[in-house]
Coordinates of C-alpha atoms in Angstrom, one line a residue:
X1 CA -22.0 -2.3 -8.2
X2 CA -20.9 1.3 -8.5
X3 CA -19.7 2.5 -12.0
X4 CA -15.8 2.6 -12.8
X5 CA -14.1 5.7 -11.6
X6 CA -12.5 7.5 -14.9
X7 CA -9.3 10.0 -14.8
X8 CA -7.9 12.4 -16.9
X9 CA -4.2 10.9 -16.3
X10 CA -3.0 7.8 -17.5
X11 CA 0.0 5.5 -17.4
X12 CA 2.6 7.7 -18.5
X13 CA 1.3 10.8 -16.2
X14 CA 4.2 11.7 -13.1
X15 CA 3.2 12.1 -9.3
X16 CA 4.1 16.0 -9.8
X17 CA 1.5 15.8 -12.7
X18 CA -1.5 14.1 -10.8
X19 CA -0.8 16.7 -7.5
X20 CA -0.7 19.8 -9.8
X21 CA -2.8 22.8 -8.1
X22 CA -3.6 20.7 -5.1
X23 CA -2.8 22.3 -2.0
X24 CA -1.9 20.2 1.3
X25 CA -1.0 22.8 3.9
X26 CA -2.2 21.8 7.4
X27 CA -2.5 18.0 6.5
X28 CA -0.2 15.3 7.6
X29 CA 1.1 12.4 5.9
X30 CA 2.8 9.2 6.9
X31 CA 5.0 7.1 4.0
X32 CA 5.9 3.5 5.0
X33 CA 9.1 2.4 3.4
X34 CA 9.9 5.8 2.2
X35 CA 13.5 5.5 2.5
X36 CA 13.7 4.5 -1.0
X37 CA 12.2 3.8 -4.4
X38 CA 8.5 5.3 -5.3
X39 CA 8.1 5.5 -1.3
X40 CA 10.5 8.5 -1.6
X41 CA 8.6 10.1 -4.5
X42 CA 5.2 9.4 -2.7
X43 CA 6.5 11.5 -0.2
X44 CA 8.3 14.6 -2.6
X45 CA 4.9 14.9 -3.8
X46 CA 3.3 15.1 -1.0
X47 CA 5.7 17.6 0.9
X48 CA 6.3 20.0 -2.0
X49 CA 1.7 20.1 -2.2
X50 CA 2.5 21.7 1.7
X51 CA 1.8 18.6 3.9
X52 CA 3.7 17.4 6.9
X53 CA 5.0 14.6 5.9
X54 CA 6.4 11.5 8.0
X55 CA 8.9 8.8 6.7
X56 CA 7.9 5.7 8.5
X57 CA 11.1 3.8 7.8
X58 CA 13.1 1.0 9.4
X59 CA 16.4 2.5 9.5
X60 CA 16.1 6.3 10.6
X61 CA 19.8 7.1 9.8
X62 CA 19.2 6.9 6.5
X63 CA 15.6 8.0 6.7
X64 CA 16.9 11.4 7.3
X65 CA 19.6 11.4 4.5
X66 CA 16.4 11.5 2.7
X67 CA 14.3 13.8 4.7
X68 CA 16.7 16.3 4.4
X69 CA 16.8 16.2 0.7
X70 CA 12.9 16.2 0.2
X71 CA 13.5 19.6 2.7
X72 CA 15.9 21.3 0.3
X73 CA 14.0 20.4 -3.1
X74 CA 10.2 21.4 -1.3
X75 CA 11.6 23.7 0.6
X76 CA 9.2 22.1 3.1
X77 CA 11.3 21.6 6.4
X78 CA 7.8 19.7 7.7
X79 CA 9.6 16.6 6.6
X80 CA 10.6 14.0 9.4
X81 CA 11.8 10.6 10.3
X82 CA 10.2 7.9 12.4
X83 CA 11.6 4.5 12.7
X84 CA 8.6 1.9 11.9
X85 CA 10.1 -1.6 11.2
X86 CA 6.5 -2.7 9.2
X87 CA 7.8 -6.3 10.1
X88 CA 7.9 -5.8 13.9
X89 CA 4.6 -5.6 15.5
X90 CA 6.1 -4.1 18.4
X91 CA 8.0 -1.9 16.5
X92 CA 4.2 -0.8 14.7
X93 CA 2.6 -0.8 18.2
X94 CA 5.1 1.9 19.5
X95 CA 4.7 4.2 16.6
X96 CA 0.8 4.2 16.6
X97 CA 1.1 4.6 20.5
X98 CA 3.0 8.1 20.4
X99 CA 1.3 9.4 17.5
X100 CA -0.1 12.4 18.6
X101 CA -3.4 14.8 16.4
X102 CA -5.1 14.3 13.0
X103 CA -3.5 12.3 9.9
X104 CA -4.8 13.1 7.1
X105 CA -3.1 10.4 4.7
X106 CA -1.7 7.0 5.3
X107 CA 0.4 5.5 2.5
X108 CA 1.0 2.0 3.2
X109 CA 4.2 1.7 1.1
X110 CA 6.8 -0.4 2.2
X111 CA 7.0 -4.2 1.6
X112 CA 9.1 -7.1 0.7
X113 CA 9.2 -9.9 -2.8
X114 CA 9.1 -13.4 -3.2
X115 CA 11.7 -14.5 -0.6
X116 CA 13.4 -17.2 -2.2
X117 CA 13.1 -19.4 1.3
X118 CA 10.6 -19.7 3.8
X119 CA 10.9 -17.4 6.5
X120 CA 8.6 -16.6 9.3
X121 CA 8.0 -13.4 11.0
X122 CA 5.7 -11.6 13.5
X123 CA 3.8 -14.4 15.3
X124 CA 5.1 -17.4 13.3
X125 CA 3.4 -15.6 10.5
X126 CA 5.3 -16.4 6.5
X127 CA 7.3 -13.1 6.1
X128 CA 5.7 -12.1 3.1
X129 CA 2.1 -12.1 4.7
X130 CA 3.2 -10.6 7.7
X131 CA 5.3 -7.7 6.2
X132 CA 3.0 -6.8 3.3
X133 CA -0.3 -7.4 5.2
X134 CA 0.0 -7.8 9.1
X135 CA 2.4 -4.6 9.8
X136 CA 0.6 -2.8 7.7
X137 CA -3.5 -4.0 8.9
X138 CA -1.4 -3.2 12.5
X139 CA -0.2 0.3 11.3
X140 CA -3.9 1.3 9.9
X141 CA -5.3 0.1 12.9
X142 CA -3.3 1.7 15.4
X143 CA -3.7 5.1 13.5
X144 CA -7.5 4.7 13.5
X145 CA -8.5 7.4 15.7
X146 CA -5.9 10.1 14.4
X147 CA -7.3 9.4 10.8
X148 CA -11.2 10.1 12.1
X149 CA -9.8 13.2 13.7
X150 CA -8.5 14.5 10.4
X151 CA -12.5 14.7 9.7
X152 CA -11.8 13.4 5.8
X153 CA -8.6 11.0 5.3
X154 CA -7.2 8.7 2.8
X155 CA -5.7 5.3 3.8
X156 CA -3.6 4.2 0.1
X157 CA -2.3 0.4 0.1
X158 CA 0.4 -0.4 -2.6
X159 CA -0.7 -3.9 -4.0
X160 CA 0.6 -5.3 -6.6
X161 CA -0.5 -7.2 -10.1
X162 CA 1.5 -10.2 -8.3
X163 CA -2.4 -10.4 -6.3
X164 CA -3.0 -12.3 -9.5
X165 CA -1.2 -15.5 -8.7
X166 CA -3.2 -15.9 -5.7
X167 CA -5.8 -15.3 -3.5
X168 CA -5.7 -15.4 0.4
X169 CA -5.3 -19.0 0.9
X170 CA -7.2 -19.0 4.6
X171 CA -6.1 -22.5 5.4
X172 CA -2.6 -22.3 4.8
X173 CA -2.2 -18.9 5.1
X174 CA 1.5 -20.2 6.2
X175 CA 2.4 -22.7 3.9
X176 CA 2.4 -25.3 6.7
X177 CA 1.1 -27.5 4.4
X178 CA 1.7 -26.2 1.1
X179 CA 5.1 -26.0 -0.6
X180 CA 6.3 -22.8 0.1
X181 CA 6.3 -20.5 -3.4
X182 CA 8.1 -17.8 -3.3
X183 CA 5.5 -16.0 -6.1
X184 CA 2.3 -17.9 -4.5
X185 CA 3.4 -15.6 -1.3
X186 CA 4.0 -12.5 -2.3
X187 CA 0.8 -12.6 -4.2
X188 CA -1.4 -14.0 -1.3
X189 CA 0.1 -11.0 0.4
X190 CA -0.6 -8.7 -2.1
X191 CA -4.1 -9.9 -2.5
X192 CA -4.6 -9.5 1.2
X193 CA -3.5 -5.4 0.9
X194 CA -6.3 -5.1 -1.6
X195 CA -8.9 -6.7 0.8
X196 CA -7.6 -4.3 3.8
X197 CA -8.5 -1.4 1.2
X198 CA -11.9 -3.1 0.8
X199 CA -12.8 -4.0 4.7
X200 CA -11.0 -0.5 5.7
X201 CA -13.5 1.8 3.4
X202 CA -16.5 -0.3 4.3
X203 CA -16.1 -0.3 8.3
X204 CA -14.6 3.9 8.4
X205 CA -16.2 5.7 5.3
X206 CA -18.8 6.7 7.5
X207 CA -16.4 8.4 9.6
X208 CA -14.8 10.4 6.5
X209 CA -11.6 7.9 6.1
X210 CA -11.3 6.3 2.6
X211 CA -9.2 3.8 1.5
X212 CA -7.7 2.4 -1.8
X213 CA -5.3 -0.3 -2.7
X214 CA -3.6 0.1 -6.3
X215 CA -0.4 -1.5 -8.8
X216 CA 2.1 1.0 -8.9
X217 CA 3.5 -0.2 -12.1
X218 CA 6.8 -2.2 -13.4
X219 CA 9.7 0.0 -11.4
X220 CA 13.2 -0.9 -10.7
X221 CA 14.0 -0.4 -7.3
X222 CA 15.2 -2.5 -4.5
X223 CA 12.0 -4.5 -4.4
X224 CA 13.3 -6.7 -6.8
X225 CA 16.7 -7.6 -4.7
X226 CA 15.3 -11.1 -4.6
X227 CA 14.7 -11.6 -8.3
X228 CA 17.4 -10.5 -10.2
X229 CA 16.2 -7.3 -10.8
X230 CA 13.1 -6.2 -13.1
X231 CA 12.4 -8.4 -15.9
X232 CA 9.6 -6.5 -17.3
X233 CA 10.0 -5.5 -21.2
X234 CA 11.5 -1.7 -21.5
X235 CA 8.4 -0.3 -23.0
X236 CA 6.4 -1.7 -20.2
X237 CA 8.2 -0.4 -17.1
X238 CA 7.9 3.4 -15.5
X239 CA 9.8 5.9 -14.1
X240 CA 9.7 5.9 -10.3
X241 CA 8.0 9.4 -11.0
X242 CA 5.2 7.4 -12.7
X243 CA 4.8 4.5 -10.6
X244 CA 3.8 6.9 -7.4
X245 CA 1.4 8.3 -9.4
X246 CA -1.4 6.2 -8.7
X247 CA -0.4 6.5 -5.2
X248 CA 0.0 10.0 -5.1
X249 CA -3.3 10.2 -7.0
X250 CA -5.4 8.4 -4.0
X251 CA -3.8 9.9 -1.0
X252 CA -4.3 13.6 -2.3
X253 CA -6.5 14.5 -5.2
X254 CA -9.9 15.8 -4.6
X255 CA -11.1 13.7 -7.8
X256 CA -11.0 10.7 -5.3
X257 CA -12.1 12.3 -2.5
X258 CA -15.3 9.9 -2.2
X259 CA -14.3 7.2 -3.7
X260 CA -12.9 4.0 -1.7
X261 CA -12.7 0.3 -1.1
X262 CA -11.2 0.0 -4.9
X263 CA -8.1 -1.0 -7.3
X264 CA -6.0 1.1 -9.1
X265 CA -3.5 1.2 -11.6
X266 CA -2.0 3.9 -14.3
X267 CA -4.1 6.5 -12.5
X268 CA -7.1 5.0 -13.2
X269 CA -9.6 2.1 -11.8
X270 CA -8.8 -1.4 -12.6
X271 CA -11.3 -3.7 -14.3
X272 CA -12.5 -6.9 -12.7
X273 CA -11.2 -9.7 -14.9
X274 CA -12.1 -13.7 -15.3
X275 CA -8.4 -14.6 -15.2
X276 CA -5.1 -13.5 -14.7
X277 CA -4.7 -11.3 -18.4
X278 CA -1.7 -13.3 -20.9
X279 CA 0.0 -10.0 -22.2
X280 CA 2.1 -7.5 -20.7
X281 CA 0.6 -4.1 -19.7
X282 CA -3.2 -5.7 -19.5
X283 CA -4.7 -3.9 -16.0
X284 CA -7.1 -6.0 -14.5
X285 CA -8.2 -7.0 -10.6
X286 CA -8.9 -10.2 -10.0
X287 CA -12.9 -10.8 -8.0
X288 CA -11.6 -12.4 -4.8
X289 CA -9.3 -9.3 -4.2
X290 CA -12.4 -7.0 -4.0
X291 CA -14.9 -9.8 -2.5
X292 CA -16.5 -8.4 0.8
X293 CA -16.8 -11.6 2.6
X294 CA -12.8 -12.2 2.1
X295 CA -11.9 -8.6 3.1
X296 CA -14.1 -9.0 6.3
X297 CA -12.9 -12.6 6.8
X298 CA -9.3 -11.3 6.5
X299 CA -9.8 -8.2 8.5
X300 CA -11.6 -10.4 11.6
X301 CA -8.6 -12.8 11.4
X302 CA -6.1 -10.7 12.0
X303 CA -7.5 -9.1 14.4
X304 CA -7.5 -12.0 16.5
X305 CA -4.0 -12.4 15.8
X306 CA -3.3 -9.1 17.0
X307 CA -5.1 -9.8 20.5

């Protein structure tokens, strides 16, 4: 096992913080979900460090409300819009297909919590697994061959600590057995962004493409539309500046540059832990989110669903 990866930034650092002196001019970027929330910071940071960057977003109109503020405060008018509806595998399939050159860096950002009901999406898949996991394995497939052109890329997953309530349940990945649960499902999902980190890094790091899953933090944004808002303690929630730290942090500095198939959180690797920790602000990763055989299992399933 390789030893723990230690930074010099921490929970409370900012995405402008961990990007400081790092210079992205000629690399491109694409954001999932970056119409909104830490998505949005993600891709501020990234744009005012000199990259092109692309907001993959499922509504385009107001994707480029947003682009053209990120253009005015970067002064980086390399900022524009694609529509990528991460829940529509056609929708993925179209985007990959007219990509065109290099990308550098791949946030996988956007996502959706704990539906209250079960819903299915792409394929008859449970939404949850097939926003968070499916769209996004699709997305970072599809974009394969422009990441091993960049010639050194980062693929960055937004997990979540919600992997802790479960692990990838691989025979009910679809609750057609199981009583849906609305947390149970957004953590199986989460848990299965982690594993695409893992399988990702292990089958491309020989062609210069890392990847890296990480917790953002506690942030209030529309995630939570589902669950009342955030419920997490004041002194344990960040600033949407903090929370795209970590994934600022993975897709850009050069103090990660080979490192991969890992969990992050406040900037920092997360330890493995026996059990899912009992107090607030504990970091941890649970085993079956970093365990090869489940990332390769995973990654050979749905590729067969994608066939």
């Amino acid at each position: 096992m390789s030893e723990p990866f230690r930074s010099p930034f921490d929970r409370h650092s900012t995405a402008a913080q961990v990007i400081d002196g790092v210079d992205l001019s000629g690399r491109r970027a694409v954001v999932t979900g970056a119409g909104s929330g830490i998505g949005v910071e993600t891709a501020r940071a990234l744009a005012a460090a000199g990259a092109e960057v692309t907001l993959a977003v499922r509504r385009p109109e107001a994707g480029e409300q947003v682009a053209a503020g990120l253009r005015k405060v970067t002064g980086n008018d390399a900022v524009r819009v694609a529509h990528v509806d991460i829940a529509d595998l056609d929708s993925v399939t179209a985007f990959t297909s007219a990509w065109r050159g290099p990308l550098h860096i791949l946030v996988n950002n956007a996502g959706i919590m704990m539906l209250p009901g079960l819903e299915r999406g792409s394929r008859g898949h449970e939404q949850q697994f097939a926003t968070n996991y499916l769209g996004h394995f699709a997305l970072t497939l599809g974009l394969h061959d422009a990441l091993a052109e960049a010639g050194g890329a980062r693929v960055v997953t937004v997990s979540s600590s919600g992997h802790l309530f479960s692990p990838v349940v691989f025979d009910d990945l679809d609750y057609r057995f199981r009583p849906y649960d609305a947390l149970g499902a957004y953590g199986q999902s989460k848990t299965a962004g982690v594993l695409l980190a893992v399988e990702a890094d292990r089958r491309w790091a020989g062609e210069g493409i890392r990847a890296n899953a990480l917790h953002p933090g506690a942030i209030a944004t529309n995630l939570q539309r589902h669950t009342g808002g955030l419920k997490t303690p004041e002194p344990y929630r960040k600033t949407v500046e903090q929370g795209a730290a970590t994934s600022v942090f993975l897709a850009a500095s050069p103090l990660v540059q080979d490192v991969g198939g890992r969990y992050f959180e406040d900037v920092d690797e997360s330890p493995r832990v026996a059990g899912r920790p009992t107090e607030l602000g504990v970091p941890g990763v649970a085993p079956y989110a970093l365990d090869p055989s489940n990332a390769e299992r995973l990654w050979e399933l749905a590729h067969a669903i994608l066939r």
